[in-house]
Short mmCIF file of C-alpha atoms in Angstrom, two decimals:
data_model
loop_
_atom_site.label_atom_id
_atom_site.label_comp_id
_atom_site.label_asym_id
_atom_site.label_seq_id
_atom_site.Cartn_x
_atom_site.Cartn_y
_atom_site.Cartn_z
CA UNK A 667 0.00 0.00 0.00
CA UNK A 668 1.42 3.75 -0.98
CA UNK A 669 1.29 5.95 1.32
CA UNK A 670 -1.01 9.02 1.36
CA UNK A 671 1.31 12.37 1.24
CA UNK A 672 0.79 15.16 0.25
CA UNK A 673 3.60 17.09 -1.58
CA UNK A 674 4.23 20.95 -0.58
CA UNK A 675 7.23 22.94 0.07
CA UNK A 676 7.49 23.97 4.22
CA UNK A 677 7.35 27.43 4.56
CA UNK A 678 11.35 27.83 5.90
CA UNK A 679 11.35 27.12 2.45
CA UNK A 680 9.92 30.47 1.06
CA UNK A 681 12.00 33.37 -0.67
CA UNK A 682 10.00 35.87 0.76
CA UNK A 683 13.03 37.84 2.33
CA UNK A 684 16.78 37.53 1.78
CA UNK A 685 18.91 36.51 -1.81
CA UNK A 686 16.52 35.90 -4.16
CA UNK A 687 13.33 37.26 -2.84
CA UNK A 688 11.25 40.08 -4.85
CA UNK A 689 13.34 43.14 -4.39
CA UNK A 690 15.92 41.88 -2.25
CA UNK A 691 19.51 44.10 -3.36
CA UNK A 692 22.26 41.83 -4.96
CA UNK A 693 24.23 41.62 -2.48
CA UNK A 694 21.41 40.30 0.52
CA UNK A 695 22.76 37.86 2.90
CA UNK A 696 20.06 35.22 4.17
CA UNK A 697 17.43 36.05 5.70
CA UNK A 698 14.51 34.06 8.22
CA UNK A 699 10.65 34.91 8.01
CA UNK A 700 9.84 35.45 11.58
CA UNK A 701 6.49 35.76 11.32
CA UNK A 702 3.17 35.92 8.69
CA UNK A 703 0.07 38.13 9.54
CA UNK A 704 -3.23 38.28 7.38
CA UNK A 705 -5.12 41.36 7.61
CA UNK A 706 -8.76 41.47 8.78
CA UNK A 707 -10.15 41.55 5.23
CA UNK A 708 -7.81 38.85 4.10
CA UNK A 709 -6.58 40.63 1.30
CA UNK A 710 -3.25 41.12 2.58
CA UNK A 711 -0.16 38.66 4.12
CA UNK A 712 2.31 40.53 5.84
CA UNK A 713 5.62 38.91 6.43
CA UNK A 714 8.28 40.03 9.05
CA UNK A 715 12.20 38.90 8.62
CA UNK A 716 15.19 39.08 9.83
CA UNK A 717 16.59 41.17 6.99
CA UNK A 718 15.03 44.13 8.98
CA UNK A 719 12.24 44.77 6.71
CA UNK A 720 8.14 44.05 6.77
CA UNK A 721 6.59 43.01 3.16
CA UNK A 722 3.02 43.12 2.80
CA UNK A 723 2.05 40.51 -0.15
CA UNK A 724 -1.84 41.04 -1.78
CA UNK A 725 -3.41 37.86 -2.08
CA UNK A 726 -6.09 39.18 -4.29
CA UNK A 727 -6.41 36.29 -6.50
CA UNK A 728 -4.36 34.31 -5.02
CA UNK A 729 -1.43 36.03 -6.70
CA UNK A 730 0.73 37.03 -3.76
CA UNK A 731 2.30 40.03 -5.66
CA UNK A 732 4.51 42.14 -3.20
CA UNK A 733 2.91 45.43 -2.92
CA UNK A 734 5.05 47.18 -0.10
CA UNK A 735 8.27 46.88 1.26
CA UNK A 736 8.75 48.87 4.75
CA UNK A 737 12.33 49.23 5.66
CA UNK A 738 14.10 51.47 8.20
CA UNK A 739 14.13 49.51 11.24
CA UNK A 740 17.84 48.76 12.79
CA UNK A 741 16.85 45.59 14.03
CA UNK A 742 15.20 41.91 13.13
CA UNK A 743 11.30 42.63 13.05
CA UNK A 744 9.62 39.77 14.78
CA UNK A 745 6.12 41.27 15.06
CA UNK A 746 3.74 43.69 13.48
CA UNK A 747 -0.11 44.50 13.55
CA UNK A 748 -2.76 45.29 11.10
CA UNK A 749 -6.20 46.56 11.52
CA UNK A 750 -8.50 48.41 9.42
CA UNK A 751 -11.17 50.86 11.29
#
């Protein structure tokens, strides 16, 4: 008997931050998603890394097309909140 599996990719396995990744500079060293948020609506995943930046992603049909980068902070961002009023 096979076994049932199902094949995906883990999620320490996503270029969402670091070499590679959607607007990451040629010279980015790795980087570690520390965290994914959807907002209320569900129309947007924001990701938090270690590469000192937050990416919100639009998940409007299904797509996940980076929409934002927010950079500035001097350290790792391990949290972040959304809300809509």
């Amino acid at each position: 008997v096979a076994p049932t599996t199902a094949a995906f990719d883990p999620l320490h396995k996503l270029q969402a931050h670091g070499p590679g990744s959607v607007g990451a500079p040629p010279d980015a060293g790795p980087a570690y998603v520390l965290k994914c948020l959807l907002s209320p609506d569900v129309r947007l995943l924001a990701t938090t890394s270690s590469d000192k930046t937050v990416k919100l992603w639009s998940l409007d049909n299904y797509s996940f097309d980076l929409t934002m980068t927010l950079t500035g902070h001097t350290r790792w961002v391990w949290d972040c909140a959304l809300s809509w009023m």
